Coordinates of C-alpha atoms and ligand atoms in Angstrom, one line a residue:
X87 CA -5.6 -16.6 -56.3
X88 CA -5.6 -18.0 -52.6
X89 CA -6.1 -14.5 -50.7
X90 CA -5.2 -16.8 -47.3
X91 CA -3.3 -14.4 -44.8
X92 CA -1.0 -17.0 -43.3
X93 CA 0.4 -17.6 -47.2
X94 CA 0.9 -13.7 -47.4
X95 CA 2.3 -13.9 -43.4
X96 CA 4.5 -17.7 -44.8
X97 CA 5.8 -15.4 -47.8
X98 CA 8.2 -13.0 -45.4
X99 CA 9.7 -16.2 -43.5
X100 CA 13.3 -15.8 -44.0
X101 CA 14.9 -18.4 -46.3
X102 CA 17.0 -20.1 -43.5
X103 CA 14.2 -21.4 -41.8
X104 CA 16.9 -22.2 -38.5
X105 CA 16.4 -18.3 -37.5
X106 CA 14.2 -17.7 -34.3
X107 CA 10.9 -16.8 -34.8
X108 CA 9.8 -16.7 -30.5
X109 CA 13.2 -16.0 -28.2
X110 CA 12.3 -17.6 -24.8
X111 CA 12.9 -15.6 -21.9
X112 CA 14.3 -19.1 -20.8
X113 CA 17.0 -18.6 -23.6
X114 CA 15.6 -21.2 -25.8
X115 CA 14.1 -20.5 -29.3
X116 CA 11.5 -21.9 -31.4
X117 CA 12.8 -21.4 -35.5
X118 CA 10.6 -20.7 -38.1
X119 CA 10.7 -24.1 -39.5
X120 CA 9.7 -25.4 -36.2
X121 CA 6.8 -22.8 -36.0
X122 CA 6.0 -23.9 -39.7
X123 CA 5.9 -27.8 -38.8
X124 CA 3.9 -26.8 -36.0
X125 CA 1.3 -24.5 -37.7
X126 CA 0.8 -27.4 -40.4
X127 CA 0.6 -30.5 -37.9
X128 CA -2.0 -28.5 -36.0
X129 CA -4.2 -27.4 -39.1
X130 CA -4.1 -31.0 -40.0
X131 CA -5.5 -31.6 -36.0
X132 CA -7.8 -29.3 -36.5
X133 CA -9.3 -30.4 -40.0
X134 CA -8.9 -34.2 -38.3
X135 CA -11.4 -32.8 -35.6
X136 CA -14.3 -31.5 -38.5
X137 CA -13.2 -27.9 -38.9
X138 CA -14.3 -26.2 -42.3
X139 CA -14.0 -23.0 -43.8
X140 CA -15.9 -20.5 -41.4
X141 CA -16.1 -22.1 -38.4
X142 CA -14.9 -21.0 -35.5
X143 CA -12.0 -21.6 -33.2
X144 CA -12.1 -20.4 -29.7
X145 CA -9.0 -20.2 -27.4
X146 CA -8.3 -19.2 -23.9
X147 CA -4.7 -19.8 -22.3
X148 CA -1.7 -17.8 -21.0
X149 CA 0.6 -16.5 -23.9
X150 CA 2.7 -18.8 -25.0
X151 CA 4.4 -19.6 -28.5
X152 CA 1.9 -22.1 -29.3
X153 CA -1.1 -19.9 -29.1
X154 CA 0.3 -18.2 -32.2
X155 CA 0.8 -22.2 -33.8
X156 CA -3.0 -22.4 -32.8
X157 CA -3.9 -19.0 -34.5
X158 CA -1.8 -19.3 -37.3
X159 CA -3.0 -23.2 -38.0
X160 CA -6.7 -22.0 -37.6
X161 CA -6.1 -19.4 -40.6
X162 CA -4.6 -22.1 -42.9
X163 CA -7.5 -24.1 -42.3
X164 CA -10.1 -21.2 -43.7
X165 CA -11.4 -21.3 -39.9
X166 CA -12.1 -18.0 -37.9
X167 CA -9.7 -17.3 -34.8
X168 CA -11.3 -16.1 -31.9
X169 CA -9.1 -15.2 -28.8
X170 CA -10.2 -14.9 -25.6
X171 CA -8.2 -13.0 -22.3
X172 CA -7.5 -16.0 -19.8
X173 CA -8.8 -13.4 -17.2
X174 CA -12.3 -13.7 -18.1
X175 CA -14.5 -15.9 -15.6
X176 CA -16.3 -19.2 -16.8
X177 CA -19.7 -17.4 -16.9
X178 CA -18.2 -15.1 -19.3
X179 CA -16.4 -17.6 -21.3
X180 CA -19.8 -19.2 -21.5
X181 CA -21.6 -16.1 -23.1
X182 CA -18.6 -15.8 -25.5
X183 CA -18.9 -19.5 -26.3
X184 CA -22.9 -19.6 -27.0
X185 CA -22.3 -16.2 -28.8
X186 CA -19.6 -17.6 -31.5
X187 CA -20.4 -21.4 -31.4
X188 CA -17.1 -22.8 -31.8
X189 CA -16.0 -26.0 -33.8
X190 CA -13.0 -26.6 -31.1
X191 CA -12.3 -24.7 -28.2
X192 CA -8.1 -25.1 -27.2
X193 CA -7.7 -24.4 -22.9
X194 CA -3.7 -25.7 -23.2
X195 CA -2.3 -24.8 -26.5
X196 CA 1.3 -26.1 -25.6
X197 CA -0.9 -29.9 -25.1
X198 CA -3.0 -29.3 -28.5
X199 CA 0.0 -28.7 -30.5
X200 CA 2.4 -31.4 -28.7
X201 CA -0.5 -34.1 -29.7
X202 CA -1.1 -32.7 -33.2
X203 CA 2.2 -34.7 -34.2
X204 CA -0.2 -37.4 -34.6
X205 CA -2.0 -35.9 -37.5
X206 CA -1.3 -35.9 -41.2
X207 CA 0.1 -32.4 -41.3
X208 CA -2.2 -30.0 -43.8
X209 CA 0.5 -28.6 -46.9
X210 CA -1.6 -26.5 -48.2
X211 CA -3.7 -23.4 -46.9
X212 CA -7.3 -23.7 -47.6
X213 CA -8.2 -21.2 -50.4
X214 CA -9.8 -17.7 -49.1
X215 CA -11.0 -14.7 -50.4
X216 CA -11.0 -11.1 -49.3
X217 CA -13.8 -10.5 -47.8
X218 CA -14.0 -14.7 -45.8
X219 CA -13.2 -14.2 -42.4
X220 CA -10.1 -14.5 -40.5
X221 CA -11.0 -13.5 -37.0
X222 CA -13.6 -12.5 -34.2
X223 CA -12.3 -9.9 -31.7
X224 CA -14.8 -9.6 -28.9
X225 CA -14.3 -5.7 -28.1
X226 CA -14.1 -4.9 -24.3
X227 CA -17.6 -3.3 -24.5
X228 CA -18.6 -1.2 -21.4
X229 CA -21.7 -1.1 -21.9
X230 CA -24.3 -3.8 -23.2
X231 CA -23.1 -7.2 -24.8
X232 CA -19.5 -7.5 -25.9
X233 CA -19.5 -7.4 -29.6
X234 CA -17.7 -9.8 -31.7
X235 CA -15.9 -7.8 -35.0
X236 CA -15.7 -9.8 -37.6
X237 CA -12.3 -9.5 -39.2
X238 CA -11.6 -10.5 -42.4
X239 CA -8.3 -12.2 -44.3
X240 CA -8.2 -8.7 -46.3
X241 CA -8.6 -6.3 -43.4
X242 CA -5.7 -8.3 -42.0
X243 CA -3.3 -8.3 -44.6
X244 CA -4.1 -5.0 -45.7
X245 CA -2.9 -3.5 -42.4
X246 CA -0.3 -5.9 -42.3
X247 CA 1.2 -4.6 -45.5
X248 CA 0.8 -0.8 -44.6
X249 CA 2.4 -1.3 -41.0
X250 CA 5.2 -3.3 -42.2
X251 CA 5.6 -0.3 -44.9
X252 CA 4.9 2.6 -42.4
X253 CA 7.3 1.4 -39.6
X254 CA 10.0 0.2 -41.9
X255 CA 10.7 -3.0 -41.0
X256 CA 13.4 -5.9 -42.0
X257 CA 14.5 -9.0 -41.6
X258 CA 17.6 -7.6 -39.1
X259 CA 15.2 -6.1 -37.0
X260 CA 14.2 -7.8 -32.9
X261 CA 10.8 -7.1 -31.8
X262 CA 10.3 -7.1 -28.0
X263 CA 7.0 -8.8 -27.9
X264 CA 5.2 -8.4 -24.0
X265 CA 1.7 -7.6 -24.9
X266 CA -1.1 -9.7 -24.2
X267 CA -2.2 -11.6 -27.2
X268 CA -6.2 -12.2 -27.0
X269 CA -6.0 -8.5 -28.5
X270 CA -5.7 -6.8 -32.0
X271 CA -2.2 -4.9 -30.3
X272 CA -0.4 -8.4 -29.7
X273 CA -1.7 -10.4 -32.0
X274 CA -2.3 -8.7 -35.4
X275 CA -0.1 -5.5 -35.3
X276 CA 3.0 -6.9 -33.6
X277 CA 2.8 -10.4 -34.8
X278 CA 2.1 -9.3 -37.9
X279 CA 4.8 -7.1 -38.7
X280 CA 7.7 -9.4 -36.9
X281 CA 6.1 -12.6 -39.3
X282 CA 5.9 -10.4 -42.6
X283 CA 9.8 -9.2 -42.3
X284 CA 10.7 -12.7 -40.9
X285 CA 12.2 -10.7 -37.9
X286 CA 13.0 -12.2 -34.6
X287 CA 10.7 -11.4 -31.5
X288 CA 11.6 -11.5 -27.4
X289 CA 8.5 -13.3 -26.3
X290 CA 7.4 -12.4 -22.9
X291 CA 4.2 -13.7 -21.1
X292 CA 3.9 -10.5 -20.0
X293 CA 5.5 -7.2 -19.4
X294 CA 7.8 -7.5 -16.7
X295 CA 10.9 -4.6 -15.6
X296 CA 13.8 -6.9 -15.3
X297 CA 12.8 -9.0 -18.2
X298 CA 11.7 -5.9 -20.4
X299 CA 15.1 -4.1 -19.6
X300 CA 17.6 -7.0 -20.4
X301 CA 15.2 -7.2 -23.5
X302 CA 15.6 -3.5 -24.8
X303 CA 19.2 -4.4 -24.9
X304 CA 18.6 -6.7 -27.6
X305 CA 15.5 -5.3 -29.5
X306 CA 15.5 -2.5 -32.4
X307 CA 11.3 -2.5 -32.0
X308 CA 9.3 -2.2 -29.0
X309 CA 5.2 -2.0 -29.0
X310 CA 3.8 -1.2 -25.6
X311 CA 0.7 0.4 -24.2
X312 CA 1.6 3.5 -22.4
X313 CA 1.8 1.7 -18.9
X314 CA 4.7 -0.2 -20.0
X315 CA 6.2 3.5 -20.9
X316 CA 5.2 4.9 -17.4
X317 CA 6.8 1.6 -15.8
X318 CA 9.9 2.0 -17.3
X319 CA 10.1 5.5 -16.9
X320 CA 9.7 4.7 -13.0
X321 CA 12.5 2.0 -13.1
X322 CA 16.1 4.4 -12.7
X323 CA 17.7 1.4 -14.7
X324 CA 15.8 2.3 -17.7
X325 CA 18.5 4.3 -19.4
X326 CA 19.7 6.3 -22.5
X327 CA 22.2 3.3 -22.8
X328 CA 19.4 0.4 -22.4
X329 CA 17.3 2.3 -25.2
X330 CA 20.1 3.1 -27.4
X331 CA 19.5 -0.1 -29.6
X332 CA 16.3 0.5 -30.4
X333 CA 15.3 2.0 -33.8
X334 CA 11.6 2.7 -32.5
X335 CA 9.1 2.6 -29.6
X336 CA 5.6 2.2 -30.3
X337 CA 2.7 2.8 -28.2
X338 CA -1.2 2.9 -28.7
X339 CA -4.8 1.0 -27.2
X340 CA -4.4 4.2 -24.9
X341 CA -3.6 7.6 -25.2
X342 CA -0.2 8.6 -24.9
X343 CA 0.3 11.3 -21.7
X344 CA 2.1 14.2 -23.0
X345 CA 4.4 13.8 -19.8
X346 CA 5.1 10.4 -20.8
X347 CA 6.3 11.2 -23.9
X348 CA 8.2 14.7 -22.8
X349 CA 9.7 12.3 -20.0
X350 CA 10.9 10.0 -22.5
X351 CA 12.3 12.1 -24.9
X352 CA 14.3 13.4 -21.9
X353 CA 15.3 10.0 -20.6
X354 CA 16.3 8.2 -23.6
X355 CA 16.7 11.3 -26.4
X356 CA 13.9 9.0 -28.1
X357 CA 10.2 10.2 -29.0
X358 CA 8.1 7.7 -28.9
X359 CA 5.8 6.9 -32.2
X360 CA 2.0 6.8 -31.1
X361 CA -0.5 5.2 -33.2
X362 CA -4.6 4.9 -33.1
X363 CA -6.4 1.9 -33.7
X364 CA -9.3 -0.4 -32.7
X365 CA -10.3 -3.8 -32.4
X366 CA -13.1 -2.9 -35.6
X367 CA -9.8 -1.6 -38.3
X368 CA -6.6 -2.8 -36.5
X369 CA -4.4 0.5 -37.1
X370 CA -5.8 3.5 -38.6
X371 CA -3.7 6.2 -38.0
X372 CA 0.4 6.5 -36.9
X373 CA 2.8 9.3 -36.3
X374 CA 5.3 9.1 -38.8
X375 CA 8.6 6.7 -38.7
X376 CA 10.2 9.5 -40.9
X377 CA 9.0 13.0 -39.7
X378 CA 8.3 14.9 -36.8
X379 CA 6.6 13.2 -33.8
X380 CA 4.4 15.5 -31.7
X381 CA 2.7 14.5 -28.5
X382 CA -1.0 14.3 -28.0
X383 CA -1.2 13.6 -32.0
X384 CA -2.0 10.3 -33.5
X385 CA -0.4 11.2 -36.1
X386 CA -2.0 10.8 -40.3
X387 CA -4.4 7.9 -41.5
X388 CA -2.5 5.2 -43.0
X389 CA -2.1 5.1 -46.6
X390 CA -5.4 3.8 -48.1
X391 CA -7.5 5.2 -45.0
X392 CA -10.0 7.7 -45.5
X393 CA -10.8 9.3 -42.2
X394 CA -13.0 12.1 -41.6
X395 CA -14.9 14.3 -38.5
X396 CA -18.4 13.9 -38.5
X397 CA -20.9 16.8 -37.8
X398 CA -20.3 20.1 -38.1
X399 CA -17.9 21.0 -35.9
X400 CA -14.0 21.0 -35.9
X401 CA -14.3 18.8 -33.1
X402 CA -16.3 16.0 -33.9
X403 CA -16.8 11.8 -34.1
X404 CA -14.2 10.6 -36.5
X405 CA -15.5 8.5 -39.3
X406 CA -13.4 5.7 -41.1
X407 CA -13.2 4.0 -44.0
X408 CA -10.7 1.6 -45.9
X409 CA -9.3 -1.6 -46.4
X410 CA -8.6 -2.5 -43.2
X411 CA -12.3 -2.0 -41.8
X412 CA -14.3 -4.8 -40.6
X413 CA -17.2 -5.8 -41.9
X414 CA -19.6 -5.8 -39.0
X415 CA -20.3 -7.1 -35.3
X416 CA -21.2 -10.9 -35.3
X417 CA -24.6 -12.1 -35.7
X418 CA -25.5 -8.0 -34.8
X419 CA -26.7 -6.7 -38.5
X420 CA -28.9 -3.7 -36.2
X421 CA -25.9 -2.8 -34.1
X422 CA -23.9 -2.9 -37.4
X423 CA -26.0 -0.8 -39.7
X424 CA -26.3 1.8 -36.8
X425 CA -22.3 2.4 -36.9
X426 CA -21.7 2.8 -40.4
X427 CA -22.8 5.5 -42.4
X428 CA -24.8 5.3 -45.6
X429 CA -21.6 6.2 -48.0
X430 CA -20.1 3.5 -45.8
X431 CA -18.3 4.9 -43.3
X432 CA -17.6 3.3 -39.6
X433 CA -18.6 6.2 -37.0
X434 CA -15.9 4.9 -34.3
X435 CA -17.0 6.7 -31.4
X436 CA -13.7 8.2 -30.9
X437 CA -14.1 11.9 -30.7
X438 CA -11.3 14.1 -32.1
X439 CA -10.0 16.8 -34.9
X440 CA -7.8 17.3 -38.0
X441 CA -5.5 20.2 -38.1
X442 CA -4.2 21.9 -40.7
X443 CA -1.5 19.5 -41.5
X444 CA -3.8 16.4 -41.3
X445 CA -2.6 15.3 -38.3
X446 CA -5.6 13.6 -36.1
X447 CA -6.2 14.5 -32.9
X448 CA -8.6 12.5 -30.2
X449 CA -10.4 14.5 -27.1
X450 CA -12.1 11.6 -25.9
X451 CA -15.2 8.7 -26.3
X452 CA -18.4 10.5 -27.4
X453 CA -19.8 8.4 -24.4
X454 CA -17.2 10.1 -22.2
X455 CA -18.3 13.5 -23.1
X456 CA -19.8 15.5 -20.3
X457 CA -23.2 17.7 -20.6
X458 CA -23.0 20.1 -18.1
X459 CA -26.0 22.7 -17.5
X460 CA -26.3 22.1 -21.4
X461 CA -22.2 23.0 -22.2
X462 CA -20.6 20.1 -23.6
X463 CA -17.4 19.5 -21.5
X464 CA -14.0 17.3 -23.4
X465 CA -12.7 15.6 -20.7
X466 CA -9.5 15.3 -22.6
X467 CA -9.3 19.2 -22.5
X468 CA -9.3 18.9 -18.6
X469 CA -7.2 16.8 -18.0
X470 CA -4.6 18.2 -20.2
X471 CA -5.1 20.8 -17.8
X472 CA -4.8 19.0 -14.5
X473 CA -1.8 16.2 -15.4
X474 CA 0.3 19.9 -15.5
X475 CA -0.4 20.5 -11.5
X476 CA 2.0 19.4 -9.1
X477 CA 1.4 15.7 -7.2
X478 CA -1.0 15.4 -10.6
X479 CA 0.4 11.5 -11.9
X480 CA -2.8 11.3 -14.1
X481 CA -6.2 12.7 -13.9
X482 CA -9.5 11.0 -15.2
X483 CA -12.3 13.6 -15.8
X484 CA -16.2 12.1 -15.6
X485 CA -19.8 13.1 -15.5
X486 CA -21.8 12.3 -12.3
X487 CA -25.5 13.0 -12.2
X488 CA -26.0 16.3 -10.5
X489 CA -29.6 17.9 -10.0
X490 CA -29.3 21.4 -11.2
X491 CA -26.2 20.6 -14.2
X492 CA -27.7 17.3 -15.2
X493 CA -24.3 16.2 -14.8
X494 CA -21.3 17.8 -12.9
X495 CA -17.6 17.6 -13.7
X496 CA -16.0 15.6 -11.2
X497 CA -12.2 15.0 -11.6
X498 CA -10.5 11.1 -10.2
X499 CA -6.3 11.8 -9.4
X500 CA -3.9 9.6 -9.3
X501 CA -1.5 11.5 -7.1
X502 CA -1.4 13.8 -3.8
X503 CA -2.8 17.4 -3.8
X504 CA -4.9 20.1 -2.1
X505 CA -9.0 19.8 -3.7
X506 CA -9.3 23.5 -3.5
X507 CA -6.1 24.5 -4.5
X508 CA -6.3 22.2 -7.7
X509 CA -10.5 23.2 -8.4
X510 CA -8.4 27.1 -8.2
X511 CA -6.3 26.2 -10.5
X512 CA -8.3 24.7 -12.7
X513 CA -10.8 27.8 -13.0
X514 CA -7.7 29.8 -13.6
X515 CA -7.1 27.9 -17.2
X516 CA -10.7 26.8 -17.7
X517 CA -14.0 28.5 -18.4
X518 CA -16.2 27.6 -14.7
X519 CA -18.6 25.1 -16.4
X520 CA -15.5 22.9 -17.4
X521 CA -13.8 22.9 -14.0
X522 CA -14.4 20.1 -11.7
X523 CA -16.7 20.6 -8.7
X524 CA -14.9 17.9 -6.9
X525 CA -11.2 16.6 -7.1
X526 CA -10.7 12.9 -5.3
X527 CA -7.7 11.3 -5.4
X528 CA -6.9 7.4 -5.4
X529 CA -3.6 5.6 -5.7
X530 CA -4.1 4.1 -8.8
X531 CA -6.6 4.1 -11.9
X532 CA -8.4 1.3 -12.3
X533 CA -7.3 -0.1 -15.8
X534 CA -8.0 -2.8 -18.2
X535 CA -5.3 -5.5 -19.5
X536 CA -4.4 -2.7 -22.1
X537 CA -3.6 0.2 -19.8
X538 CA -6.9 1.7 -20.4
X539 CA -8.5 3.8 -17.6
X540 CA -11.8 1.9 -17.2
X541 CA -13.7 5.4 -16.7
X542 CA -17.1 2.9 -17.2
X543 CA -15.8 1.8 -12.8
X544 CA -15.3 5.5 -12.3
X545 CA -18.7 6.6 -13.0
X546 CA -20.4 3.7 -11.1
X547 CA -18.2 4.4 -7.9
X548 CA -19.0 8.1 -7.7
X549 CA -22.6 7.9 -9.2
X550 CA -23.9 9.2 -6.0
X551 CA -21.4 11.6 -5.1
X552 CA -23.0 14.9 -6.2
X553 CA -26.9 13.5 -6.3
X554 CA -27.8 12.3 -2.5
Ligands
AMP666 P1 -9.7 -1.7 -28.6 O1 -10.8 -2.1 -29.5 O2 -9.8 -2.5 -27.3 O3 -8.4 -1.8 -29.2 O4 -10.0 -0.2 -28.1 C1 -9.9 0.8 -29.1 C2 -10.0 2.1 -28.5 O5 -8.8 2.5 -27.8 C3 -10.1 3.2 -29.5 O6 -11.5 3.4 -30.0 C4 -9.7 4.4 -28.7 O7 -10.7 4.9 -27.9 C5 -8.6 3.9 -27.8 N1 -7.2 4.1 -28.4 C6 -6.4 3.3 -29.1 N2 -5.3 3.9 -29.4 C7 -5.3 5.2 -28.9 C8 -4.5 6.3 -28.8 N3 -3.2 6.2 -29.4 N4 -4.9 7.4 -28.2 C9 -6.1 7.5 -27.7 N5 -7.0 6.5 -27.7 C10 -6.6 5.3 -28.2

């Protein structure tokens, strides 16, 4: 049987093929029988242009409908998508393009697909397996060479399946679509799910207040990165009454403040659904649709995900295996066989604990753990106790090289505050080795396209702040 994920994805079309697929923030639509046409006129471009099973096609642009035509027509050729952020700089592109070695490289999707009208349109999907691959996901690597995970058709459709089960999606529902999508978040798990229920999604090029709020008005699904949660929560026009539509918020690729969520709940009488996943497994784990929703929790693995804690510990570097998992870094096999364990287990760097219930909690990167005087500091666990303190927006807790401790605690606030009076504090709810020697405070976090606090920037800036 053809295991080709744009067949499964083709499957949930809806049966009128006149139904919008992308709603334009212009107020125009593109159907799913145009999106269809598209996706087959472009395959048969790209097959015209020597594309086989397994090679690559690269892509950089702005987010438009036709990137998605470009994706979708490079699975139904057999080839291997690879997405890349339109921020990145042509010295990077060029790493990312000697890395993967490309077949065809598309810099103006909405041109590629307009001129693939030319081409005898391709019917048919190429056959594919399981395990052939679907997609290469360069992850945002802080340190060394970004790797490329190599995502196959089955990793895809299995999460596919189990998010479209898990967040109960239909046909009726509107997905507010503003994430980036050269990213798992936008492009597998959103897309995904709206294309398997043959739902409708607001497509924005980016997230954007007035756009997002008139959106929410017609959406039953949003997926955001906690920024766009903070950014709404800021705007006084984000309402119970603008929410009210919506069935479910979603948010993940960062954790989820407590505040945020307690704000919210408060704002909207909604508790937002956070989720955990990764460029390497798409989504492992999810807070449940059904069921309570508690803040700080990532909620259970998704059904067919084993997940454990590695080391002896409670608190420890979760471990995961299932379905969904890729099968390695590209062209890395070293780099690969050091992050999986021998029973075959992807050791994901994400530091965290089960409770009795099974619900997963994360403290952190195991590369953003502190060793202080020889105590292993969470920064998770301080900040928690920071983000509490007054003129505290958000705290990000780091190591800096420090000649007696090794490394000293050193806390970065986004907000207005007394040092002393917030070190005080700190010591008052924290045992002295976990307290930060120094409190500096900066208008903003420096974050990446997906809301992440790049803690990576943090360290360089105040690598000389306890040392010289
Ligand atoms: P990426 O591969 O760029 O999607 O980044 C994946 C990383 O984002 C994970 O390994 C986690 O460190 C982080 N992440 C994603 N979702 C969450 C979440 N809900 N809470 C905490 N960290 C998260």
């Amino acid at each position: 049987m053809n295991q080709n994920l744009y067949d499964l994805l083709a499957a949930g079309f809806p049966a009128d093929r006149t139904k919008p697929c992308f709603l334009l923030a212009d107020g125009s639509a593109l159907s799913y029988g145009d999106l269809e046409a598209r996706v087959a006129q472009a395959a048969g471009r790209l097959i015209a242009e020597g594309v086989q099973p397994g090679d690559r096609v690269a892509l950089q642009a702005e987010k438009t409908p036709e990137v998605i035509v470009v994706y979708l027509a490079a699975l139904k050729t057999g080839a291997v998508f690879l997405p890349l952020n339109p921020a990145y700089t042509a010295a990077e592109v060029d790493y990312f393009l000697g890395d993967a070695e490309p077949r065809v490289f598309v810099t103006d999707p909405p041109a590629y697909v307009r001129d693939a009208r030319a081409f005898e349109p391709l019917a048919r999907s190429v056959p594919r397996q399981v395990p052939d691959l679907a997609s290469l996901i360069y992850t945002s690597g802080t340190t060394g060479r970004s790797k490329g995970a190599m995502l196959s058709h089955g990793n895809l459709a299995a999460n596919a399946v189990a998010l479209h089960e898990a967040w109960g999606f239909t046909p009726d529902d509107v997905l507010l679509h503003a994430l980036p999508v050269f990213h798992v978040h936008g492009l597998f798990v959103a897309l995904h799910c709206a294309l398997l229920s043959g739902c409708s999604m607001i497509w924005l090029p980016k997230f954007s207040d007035a756009e997002v709020l008139a959106g929410l008005t017609k959406a039953t699904v949003m997926m955001g990165v906690p920024t766009f949660y903070t950014r709404l929560l800021a705007n006084p026009a984000f309402t119970r009454e603008t929410a009210e539509g919506v069935r479910v918020f979603i948010s993940g690729s960062a954790p989820l403040l407590p505040s945020t969520f307690a704000e919210f709940e408060d704002r909207t009488g909604q508790r937002i659904l956070e989720r955990y996943g990764m460029s390497e497994a798409v989504i492992i784990t999810t807070n449940p649709l059904n069921g309570e929703r508690l803040a700080g929790s990532v909620g259970y693995p998704l059904p067919g995900v084993e997940l454990r804690i590695g080391g002896a510990e409670e608190t420890g570097v979760i471990e995961i295996r299932g379905p969904s998992v890729f099968g390695g870094y590209w062209r890395m096999p070293e780099k690969t066989a050091q992050d999986f364990t021998d029973d075959g287990f992807f050791v994901t760097g994400d530091v965290g604990r089960r409770d009795a219930d099974g619900r997963v909690w994360i403290s952190g990167r195991a590369k953003d753990l502190i060793i202080s005087g020889g105590y292993n500091v969470y920064p998770k666990e301080v900040e928690l106790v920071l983000d509490e303190l007054a003129g505290v927006v958000e705290s990000a807790v780091i190591g800096v090289p420090h000649a007696d401790f090794g490394e000293a605690v050193v806390a970065v606030v986004q907000g207005q505050g007394d040092e002393a009076a917030i070190i005080a504090a700190a010591r008052r709810q924290l045992a002295a080795y976990k307290a930060p020697k120094r409190v500096l405070f900066v208008a903003e976090l420096p974050r990446n396209a997906m809301g992440k606090v790049q803690k990576n920037l943090l360290r360089e800036r105040y690598a000389d702040l306890l040392s010289s």
